[in-house]
PDB file of C-alpha atoms in Angstrom:
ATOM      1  CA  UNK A  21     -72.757 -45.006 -91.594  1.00 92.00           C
ATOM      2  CA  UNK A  22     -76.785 -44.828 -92.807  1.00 94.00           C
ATOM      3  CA  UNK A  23     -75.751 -42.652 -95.146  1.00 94.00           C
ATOM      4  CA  UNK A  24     -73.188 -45.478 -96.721  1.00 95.00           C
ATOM      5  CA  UNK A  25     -75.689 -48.407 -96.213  1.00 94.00           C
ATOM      6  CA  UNK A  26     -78.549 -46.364 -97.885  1.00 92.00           C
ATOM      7  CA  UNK A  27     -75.729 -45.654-101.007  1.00 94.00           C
ATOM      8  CA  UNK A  28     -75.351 -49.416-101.261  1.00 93.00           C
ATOM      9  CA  UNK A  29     -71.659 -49.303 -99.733  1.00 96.00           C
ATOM     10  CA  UNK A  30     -70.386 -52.794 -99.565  1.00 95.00           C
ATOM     11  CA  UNK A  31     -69.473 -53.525 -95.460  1.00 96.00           C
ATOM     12  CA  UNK A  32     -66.095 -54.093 -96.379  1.00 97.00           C
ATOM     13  CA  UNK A  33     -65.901 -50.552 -98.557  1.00 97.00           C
ATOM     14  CA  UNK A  34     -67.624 -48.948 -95.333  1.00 97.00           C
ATOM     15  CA  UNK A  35     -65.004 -50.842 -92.967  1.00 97.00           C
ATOM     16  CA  UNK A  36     -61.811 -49.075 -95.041  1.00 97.00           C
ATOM     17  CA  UNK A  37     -63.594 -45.679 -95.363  1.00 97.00           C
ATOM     18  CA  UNK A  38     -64.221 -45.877 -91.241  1.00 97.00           C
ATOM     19  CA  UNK A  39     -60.794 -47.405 -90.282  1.00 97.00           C
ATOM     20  CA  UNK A  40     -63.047 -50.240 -89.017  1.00 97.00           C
ATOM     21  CA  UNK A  41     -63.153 -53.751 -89.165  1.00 97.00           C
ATOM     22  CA  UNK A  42     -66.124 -55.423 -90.897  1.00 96.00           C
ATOM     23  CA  UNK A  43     -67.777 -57.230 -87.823  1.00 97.00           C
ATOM     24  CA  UNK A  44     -67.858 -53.606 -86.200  1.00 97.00           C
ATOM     25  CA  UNK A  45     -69.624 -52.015 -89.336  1.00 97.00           C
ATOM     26  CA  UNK A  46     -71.785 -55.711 -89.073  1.00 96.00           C
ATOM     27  CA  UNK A  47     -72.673 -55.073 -85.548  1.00 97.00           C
ATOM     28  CA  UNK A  48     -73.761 -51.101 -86.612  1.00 96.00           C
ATOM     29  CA  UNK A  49     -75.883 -52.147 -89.227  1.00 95.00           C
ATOM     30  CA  UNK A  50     -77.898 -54.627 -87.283  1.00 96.00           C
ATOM     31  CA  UNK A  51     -77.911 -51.817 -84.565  1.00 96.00           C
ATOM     32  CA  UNK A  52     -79.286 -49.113 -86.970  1.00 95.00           C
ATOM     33  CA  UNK A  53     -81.731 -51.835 -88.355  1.00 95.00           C
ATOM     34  CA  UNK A  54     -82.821 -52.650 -84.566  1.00 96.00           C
ATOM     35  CA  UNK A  55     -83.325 -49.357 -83.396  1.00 95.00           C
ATOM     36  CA  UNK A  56     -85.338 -48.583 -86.542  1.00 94.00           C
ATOM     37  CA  UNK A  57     -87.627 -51.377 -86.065  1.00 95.00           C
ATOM     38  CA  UNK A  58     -86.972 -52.271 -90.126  1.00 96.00           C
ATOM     39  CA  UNK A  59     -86.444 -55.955 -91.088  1.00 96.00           C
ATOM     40  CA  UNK A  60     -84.301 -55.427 -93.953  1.00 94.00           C
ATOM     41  CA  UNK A  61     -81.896 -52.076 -95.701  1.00 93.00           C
ATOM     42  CA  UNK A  62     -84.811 -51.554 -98.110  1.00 94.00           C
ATOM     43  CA  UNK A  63     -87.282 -51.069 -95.584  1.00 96.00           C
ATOM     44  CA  UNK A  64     -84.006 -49.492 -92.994  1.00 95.00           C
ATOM     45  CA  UNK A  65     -83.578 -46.492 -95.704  1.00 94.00           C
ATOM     46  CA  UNK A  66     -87.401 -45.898 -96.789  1.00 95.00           C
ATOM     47  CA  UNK A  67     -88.124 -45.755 -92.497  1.00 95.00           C
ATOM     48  CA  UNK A  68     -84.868 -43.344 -92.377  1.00 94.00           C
ATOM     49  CA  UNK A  69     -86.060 -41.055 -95.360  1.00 94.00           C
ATOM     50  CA  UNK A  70     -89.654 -40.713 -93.741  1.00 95.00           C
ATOM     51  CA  UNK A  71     -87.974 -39.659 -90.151  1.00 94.00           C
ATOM     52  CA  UNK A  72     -85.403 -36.811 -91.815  1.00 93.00           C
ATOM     53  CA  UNK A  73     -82.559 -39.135 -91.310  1.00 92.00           C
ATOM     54  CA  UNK A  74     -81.019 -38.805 -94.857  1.00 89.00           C
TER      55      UNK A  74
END
């Protein structure tokens, strides 16, 4: 799913690639963004490059 956010998949394109509905790929993304400590995707993918995640 970081993968897809850091491409600039759309939550509902993400929900129909994952068989998902969107408040489940909402919920990941504010996970991911927790976990990370990053306030927005910007700062969520440069914070992801710099750790080896993408």
């Amino acid at each position: 799913m970081l993968k897809l956010i850091a491409n600039g998949t759309t939550t509902p394109h993400i929900a129909e690639l994952l068989f998902l509905s969107k408040f489940t790929v909402e919920n990941h993304r504010k996970n991911i963004l927790q976990k990370l400590k990053a306030k927005n995707v910007a700062e969520l993918i440069s914070i992801a490059n710099q750790q080896g995640l993408l």
